[in-house]
Tab-separated table of C-alpha atoms in Angstrom:
chain	number	residue	atom	x	y	z
A	1	MET	CA	108.789	105.331	61.357
A	2	ALA	CA	105.880	105.707	63.791
A	3	GLY	CA	103.508	102.728	63.838
A	4	ASP	CA	105.898	100.435	61.894
A	5	PHE	CA	108.021	97.494	63.007
A	6	ILE	CA	111.395	97.620	61.211
A	7	CYS	CA	113.401	94.430	60.669
A	8	LYS	CA	116.941	95.760	60.516
A	9	GLU	CA	118.482	92.545	59.182
A	10	ASN	CA	116.613	92.629	55.871
A	11	THR	CA	115.114	96.168	55.980
A	12	GLU	CA	111.660	94.568	55.663
A	13	ILE	CA	108.844	96.649	57.164
A	14	LEU	CA	105.723	95.248	58.823
A	15	ASP	CA	102.812	97.682	58.856
A	16	ILE	CA	101.304	97.342	62.317
A	17	SER	CA	98.050	99.000	61.280
A	18	ALA	CA	97.612	96.358	58.573
A	19	MET	CA	98.394	93.664	61.150
A	20	ASN	CA	95.609	94.933	63.377
A	21	ASN	CA	93.141	94.793	60.510
A	22	LYS	CA	94.075	91.485	58.857
A	23	ILE	CA	95.689	89.072	61.288
A	24	ASP	CA	93.651	86.438	63.081
A	25	LEU	CA	94.543	87.032	66.727
A	26	ASN	CA	94.100	83.311	67.441
A	27	LEU	CA	97.320	82.820	65.490
A	28	LEU	CA	99.165	84.763	68.175
A	29	VAL	CA	98.051	82.197	70.746
A	30	VAL	CA	99.595	79.474	68.571
A	31	PHE	CA	102.782	81.505	68.169
A	32	ASP	CA	102.998	81.944	71.950
A	33	ALA	CA	102.575	78.212	72.617
A	34	VAL	CA	105.222	77.215	70.053
A	35	TRP	CA	107.537	79.921	71.381
A	36	ARG	CA	107.314	78.588	74.939
A	37	HIS	CA	107.399	74.851	74.197
A	38	ARG	CA	109.649	74.876	71.098
A	39	ARG	CA	107.754	71.808	69.893
A	40	ILE	CA	104.612	71.636	67.779
A	41	SER	CA	103.431	68.477	69.550
A	42	ARG	CA	103.558	70.080	73.004
A	43	ALA	CA	101.942	73.278	71.743
A	44	ALA	CA	99.131	71.207	70.242
A	45	ILE	CA	98.532	69.417	73.553
A	46	GLU	CA	98.336	72.752	75.430
A	47	LEU	CA	95.958	74.206	72.856
A	48	ASN	CA	93.855	71.034	72.681
A	49	ALA	CA	94.407	71.042	68.909
A	50	SER	CA	95.889	68.639	66.373
A	51	GLN	CA	99.472	69.008	65.186
A	52	PRO	CA	98.321	69.728	61.603
A	53	THR	CA	96.156	72.579	62.943
A	54	VAL	CA	99.153	74.112	64.724
A	55	SER	CA	101.349	73.647	61.646
A	56	ASN	CA	98.714	75.308	59.487
A	57	ALA	CA	98.527	78.253	61.862
A	58	LEU	CA	102.300	78.660	61.671
A	59	ARG	CA	102.099	78.584	57.884
A	60	ARG	CA	99.558	81.403	57.928
A	61	LEU	CA	101.798	83.421	60.244
A	62	ARG	CA	104.741	82.818	57.902
A	63	ASP	CA	102.693	84.043	54.963
A	64	PHE	CA	101.709	87.115	56.924
A	65	THR	CA	105.195	88.043	58.130
A	66	GLY	CA	107.205	86.788	55.172
A	67	ASP	CA	109.499	84.999	57.621
A	68	THR	CA	109.995	81.343	58.563
A	69	LEU	CA	109.594	82.257	62.258
A	70	PHE	CA	110.604	78.778	63.519
A	71	VAL	CA	113.037	76.269	62.002
A	72	ARG	CA	113.500	72.629	62.968
A	73	SER	CA	116.626	71.643	64.880
A	74	GLY	CA	117.793	68.741	66.975
A	75	SER	CA	116.288	70.321	70.096
A	76	GLY	CA	112.955	71.306	68.560
A	77	MET	CA	111.706	74.485	66.843
A	78	GLU	CA	114.201	77.331	67.004
A	79	PRO	CA	112.919	80.920	66.547
A	80	THR	CA	114.320	83.194	63.875
A	81	PRO	CA	115.577	86.671	64.790
A	82	LEU	CA	112.267	88.166	63.668
A	83	ALA	CA	110.324	85.679	65.816
A	84	GLU	CA	112.427	86.688	68.820
A	85	ARG	CA	111.559	90.332	68.324
A	86	LEU	CA	107.886	89.610	67.691
A	87	ALA	CA	107.751	87.492	70.842
A	88	THR	CA	108.638	90.570	72.890
A	89	HIS	CA	105.345	92.137	71.823
A	90	TRP	CA	103.039	89.216	71.051
A	91	CYS	CA	103.900	86.938	73.978
A	92	ASP	CA	104.196	89.767	76.499
A	93	GLY	CA	100.838	91.093	75.319
A	94	LEU	CA	99.165	87.714	75.817
A	95	SER	CA	100.786	87.432	79.220
A	96	SER	CA	99.279	90.788	80.202
A	97	VAL	CA	95.865	89.612	79.052
A	98	ARG	CA	96.197	86.449	81.149
A	99	ARG	CA	97.193	88.492	84.198
A	100	GLY	CA	94.163	90.678	83.647
A	101	LEU	CA	91.890	87.649	83.510
A	102	ALA	CA	93.448	86.336	86.703
A	103	MET	CA	92.735	89.669	88.391
A	104	ARG	CA	89.106	89.413	87.330
A	105	SER	CA	88.554	86.212	89.265
A	106	GLY	CA	91.446	86.145	91.645
A	107	PHE	CA	90.652	88.587	94.471
A	108	ASP	CA	91.107	86.789	97.770
A	109	SER	CA	90.251	88.903	100.798
A	110	ALA	CA	92.060	86.466	103.097
A	111	THR	CA	95.441	86.934	101.411
A	112	ASP	CA	95.346	90.002	99.162
A	113	LYS	CA	96.728	93.345	100.275
A	114	ARG	CA	94.709	96.343	99.144
A	115	THR	CA	93.793	99.844	100.255
A	116	PHE	CA	90.182	100.952	99.827
A	117	THR	CA	89.299	104.640	99.967
A	118	ILE	CA	85.834	105.554	101.232
A	119	VAL	CA	84.155	108.952	101.422
A	120	MET	CA	82.551	109.104	104.870
A	121	SER	CA	81.208	111.768	107.181
A	122	ASP	CA	82.465	111.943	110.740
A	123	ILE	CA	79.317	110.143	111.890
A	124	ALA	CA	79.870	107.294	109.446
A	125	GLU	CA	83.478	107.022	110.619
A	126	ALA	CA	82.339	106.750	114.218
A	127	VAL	CA	79.212	104.642	113.739
A	128	ILE	CA	79.811	102.458	110.656
A	129	LEU	CA	83.558	102.154	110.137
A	130	PRO	CA	84.317	100.160	113.328
A	131	HIS	CA	81.986	97.365	112.184
A	132	LEU	CA	83.712	97.139	108.809
A	133	LEU	CA	87.129	97.093	110.477
A	134	ASN	CA	86.044	94.279	112.789
A	135	VAL	CA	85.136	92.126	109.807
A	136	CYS	CA	88.404	92.962	108.053
A	137	ARG	CA	90.435	92.126	111.152
A	138	GLU	CA	88.902	88.666	111.295
A	139	THR	CA	88.705	87.726	107.615
A	140	ALA	CA	90.812	90.192	105.591
A	141	PRO	CA	93.990	91.089	107.518
A	142	GLY	CA	95.707	92.585	104.469
A	143	ILE	CA	92.941	95.107	103.781
A	144	PHE	CA	93.554	98.750	104.709
A	145	ILE	CA	90.770	101.353	104.839
A	146	SER	CA	91.380	105.043	104.178
A	147	THR	CA	88.530	107.512	104.695
A	148	MET	CA	88.130	111.070	103.485
A	149	GLN	CA	85.538	113.817	103.247
A	150	LEU	CA	84.763	115.562	99.972
A	151	PRO	CA	82.434	118.361	98.894
A	152	MET	CA	79.312	117.051	97.208
A	153	GLU	CA	80.335	118.287	93.765
A	154	GLN	CA	83.618	116.362	93.936
A	155	THR	CA	82.272	113.026	95.156
A	156	LEU	CA	80.730	111.687	91.946
A	157	PRO	CA	83.759	112.638	89.777
A	158	ALA	CA	86.029	110.908	92.320
A	159	LEU	CA	83.893	107.748	92.177
A	160	ARG	CA	83.921	107.858	88.381
A	161	ALA	CA	87.708	108.297	88.279
A	162	GLY	CA	88.283	105.509	90.815
A	163	THR	CA	90.199	107.756	93.207
A	164	VAL	CA	87.631	106.725	95.819
A	165	ASP	CA	85.924	103.337	95.921
A	166	LEU	CA	82.738	104.098	97.851
A	167	ALA	CA	80.794	106.948	99.360
A	168	VAL	CA	78.784	106.103	102.464
A	169	GLY	CA	76.212	108.123	104.344
A	170	TYR	CA	73.147	110.311	104.038
A	171	ILE	CA	73.850	111.874	100.645
A	172	PRO	CA	70.518	112.350	98.832
A	173	GLU	CA	72.053	114.617	96.174
A	174	LEU	CA	74.271	111.736	95.040
A	175	ARG	CA	71.372	109.485	94.091
A	176	SER	CA	71.527	110.793	90.521
A	177	GLY	CA	74.475	109.420	88.534
A	178	ALA	CA	75.728	106.765	90.941
A	179	ARG	CA	74.864	103.191	91.788
A	180	GLN	CA	73.493	102.849	95.302
A	181	GLN	CA	72.475	100.337	97.921
A	182	LEU	CA	70.503	100.855	101.126
A	183	LEU	CA	72.458	100.092	104.299
A	184	PHE	CA	69.990	101.141	106.993
A	185	GLU	CA	67.436	103.766	107.967
A	186	SER	CA	67.374	105.892	111.097
A	187	ASP	CA	65.927	109.142	112.429
A	188	TYR	CA	66.962	112.366	114.126
A	189	VAL	CA	66.798	112.814	117.893
A	190	VAL	CA	67.350	115.647	120.321
A	191	LEU	CA	70.339	115.566	122.661
A	192	ALA	CA	70.191	117.413	125.966
A	193	ARG	CA	72.317	117.133	129.068
A	194	ARG	CA	71.091	114.966	131.883
A	195	GLY	CA	69.149	117.144	134.264
A	196	HIS	CA	68.256	119.699	131.595
A	197	PRO	CA	65.257	121.692	132.893
A	198	GLY	CA	63.365	121.289	129.615
A	199	VAL	CA	63.312	117.500	129.748
A	200	LYS	CA	60.155	116.007	131.257
A	201	GLN	CA	59.600	112.255	131.359
A	202	SER	CA	62.356	111.559	128.798
A	203	ALA	CA	60.865	113.966	126.267
A	204	MET	CA	60.946	117.597	125.244
A	205	SER	CA	57.781	119.222	123.987
A	206	LYS	CA	57.772	121.260	120.805
A	207	PRO	CA	57.135	124.607	122.571
A	208	VAL	CA	59.998	123.926	124.987
A	209	PHE	CA	62.305	122.834	122.136
A	210	LEU	CA	61.574	126.040	120.218
A	211	ARG	CA	62.641	128.107	123.226
A	212	GLN	CA	66.042	126.420	123.540
A	213	ARG	CA	69.395	127.587	122.258
A	214	HIS	CA	70.932	125.183	119.764
A	215	ALA	CA	74.262	123.676	118.757
A	216	VAL	CA	74.340	122.845	115.042
A	217	ALA	CA	76.672	120.857	112.767
A	218	ARG	CA	77.212	122.093	109.214
A	219	ALA	CA	78.225	118.603	107.942
A	220	GLU	CA	79.009	119.859	104.442
A	221	GLY	CA	78.779	117.317	101.626
A	222	THR	CA	75.857	115.476	103.243
A	223	GLY	CA	72.101	115.796	103.453
A	224	HIS	CA	72.211	116.918	107.081
A	225	ALA	CA	71.763	120.558	106.062
A	226	ILE	CA	68.065	119.738	106.436
A	227	VAL	CA	68.512	120.204	110.195
A	228	GLU	CA	69.523	123.845	109.976
A	229	ARG	CA	66.930	124.514	107.260
A	230	THR	CA	64.250	123.157	109.582
A	231	LEU	CA	65.436	125.378	112.451
A	232	ARG	CA	65.345	128.388	110.153
A	233	LYS	CA	61.866	127.433	109.011
A	234	HIS	CA	60.828	127.787	112.643
A	235	ARG	CA	62.693	131.116	112.883
A	236	LEU	CA	65.344	129.805	115.220
A	237	ASP	CA	68.331	131.452	113.501
A	238	SER	CA	68.927	133.777	116.423
A	239	GLN	CA	68.866	130.831	118.839
A	240	ILE	CA	71.771	128.995	117.203
A	241	ALA	CA	74.493	129.512	119.788
A	242	VAL	CA	77.278	127.545	118.106
A	243	ARG	CA	77.882	126.043	114.685
A	244	VAL	CA	80.622	123.416	114.240
A	245	PRO	CA	81.878	121.601	111.121
A	246	HIS	CA	81.017	118.080	112.291
A	247	PHE	CA	78.527	116.218	114.462
A	248	LEU	CA	80.992	114.459	116.738
A	249	ALA	CA	81.573	117.531	118.914
A	250	LEU	CA	77.879	118.084	119.618
A	251	PRO	CA	77.364	115.480	122.405
A	252	MET	CA	80.258	116.968	124.388
A	253	ILE	CA	78.994	120.511	123.849
A	254	VAL	CA	75.497	119.540	124.943
A	255	ALA	CA	76.725	117.618	127.988
A	256	ALA	CA	78.557	120.697	129.264
A	257	SER	CA	75.795	123.272	128.661
A	258	ASP	CA	72.073	123.900	128.429
A	259	LEU	CA	72.217	123.819	124.624
A	260	VAL	CA	70.332	121.146	122.692
A	261	ALA	CA	71.365	119.509	119.443
A	262	THR	CA	69.685	117.592	116.657
A	263	VAL	CA	71.728	114.527	115.646
A	264	PRO	CA	71.213	111.138	113.979
A	265	ARG	CA	70.059	108.564	116.514
A	266	PRO	CA	73.077	106.208	116.022
A	267	LEU	CA	75.440	108.992	117.110
A	268	GLY	CA	73.400	109.621	120.269
A	269	VAL	CA	73.366	105.907	121.073
A	270	LEU	CA	77.126	105.718	120.518
A	271	MET	CA	77.852	108.655	122.836
A	272	ALA	CA	75.258	107.997	125.558
A	273	ASP	CA	77.669	105.945	127.671
A	274	ALA	CA	80.546	108.375	127.175
A	275	VAL	CA	78.944	111.668	128.224
A	276	PRO	CA	75.917	112.556	130.441
A	277	ILE	CA	73.255	113.181	127.791
A	278	GLU	CA	69.605	112.344	127.217
A	279	ILE	CA	68.384	110.981	123.870
A	280	LEU	CA	64.916	112.393	123.203
A	281	PRO	CA	62.327	111.942	120.442
A	282	HIS	CA	62.451	114.911	118.094
A	283	PRO	CA	59.379	117.178	118.339
A	284	LEU	CA	59.809	118.624	114.818
A	285	LYS	CA	59.036	116.866	111.558
A	286	LEU	CA	62.298	115.781	109.955
A	287	PRO	CA	62.897	113.285	107.136
A	288	LYS	CA	64.083	109.773	107.768
A	289	LEU	CA	67.821	109.244	107.500
A	290	VAL	CA	68.431	106.822	104.658
A	291	ILE	CA	72.046	105.648	104.795
A	292	ARG	CA	73.364	104.241	101.524
A	293	GLN	CA	76.600	103.205	99.910
A	294	PHE	CA	77.326	104.700	96.492
A	295	TRP	CA	79.704	103.682	93.706
A	296	HIS	CA	80.174	104.273	89.988
A	297	GLU	CA	78.826	101.831	87.420
A	298	ARG	CA	82.343	101.430	85.967
A	299	PHE	CA	83.172	99.305	88.995
A	300	ASP	CA	79.999	97.200	89.194
A	301	ALA	CA	81.815	93.969	88.362
A	302	GLU	CA	85.246	94.681	89.879
A	303	PRO	CA	85.734	91.721	92.284
A	304	ALA	CA	87.523	93.598	95.055
A	305	LEU	CA	84.884	96.324	95.151
A	306	MET	CA	82.078	93.776	94.983
A	307	TRP	CA	83.625	92.176	98.062
A	308	LEU	CA	83.902	95.563	99.814
A	309	ARG	CA	80.263	96.466	99.162
A	310	LYS	CA	78.989	93.083	100.302
A	311	THR	CA	81.194	93.094	103.392
A	312	LEU	CA	80.111	96.581	104.406
A	313	ARG	CA	76.452	95.716	104.040
A	314	VAL	CA	76.796	92.527	106.096
A	315	ALA	CA	78.769	94.370	108.791
A	316	VAL	CA	76.090	97.041	109.090
A	317	THR	CA	73.254	94.508	109.059
A	318	ASN	CA	74.853	92.650	111.967
A	319	ALA	CA	75.376	95.815	114.047
A	320	SER	CA	72.562	95.845	116.610
A	321	GLN	CA	73.018	99.529	117.513
A	322	LEU	CA	72.247	100.534	113.920
A	323	ARG	CA	68.873	98.837	113.918
A	324	PRO	CA	65.870	101.125	114.386
A	325	PRO	CA	64.332	101.167	117.877
A	326	ARG	CA	61.215	99.085	118.424
């Protein structure tokens, strides 16, 4: 019979729905202590209660179940067959609750092994992720980071479901419906190859910039679409020579051509020593880049994710190349 506990020895039926409504769940804690210790005196010590209080609780359980539950013997309190079957559910259930409480306060980054999944753009992977990994290598050797890229419309549902733990980057559309925390602010710059004829005194004027041919990153799922919208606003569609999925290819493309590219400053700083490029102030009006970490409110108080968010913020704060130029 669904929802019922059947005692085959005496064909007595316990209605579990009635149990949920009428039983004092504190009595199950007493049952568990007597079950483990087999002595009322030891159970009372564990529960910080008097022996009469424990005995009274057992009496109430006996009235509820219609069974003696425990009988005295030379070795202590022996469980009845019904008590043995109830223990499978009651004691195991309490054990699960205790394990859950231990999880709530027991995350230890120094010893725990855990994989965190973070939605990141290619720029965030190149610019931010190394700093997080450095911290993990020193203080959390069992932590593994997995990154992925998702379309904007899938990011919030993934955060809500817990299939990803964080989203990091310039994602203004995600500000509605998710918790957020500022990591740092930056700006856009122009990249041009060293020796580019349009560069004068480490700058490129607006008229010269508007005459150039451009390399553009689509960077879907982020707010960087503002770059291409700004170029279109200035009627530069026909001057876009190449469009690539991600930003990371742009410094190499620029270094090998006369194309220019608009990129976040941290990416230019990262690549300046790797390829022969100039990092120039941008002559067009573009919004500030506000880099945030996002998560779902379901996981506000989850200790492991609280640690991840705090660690990421500290790692970024300590990264000198992510600080705005003076």
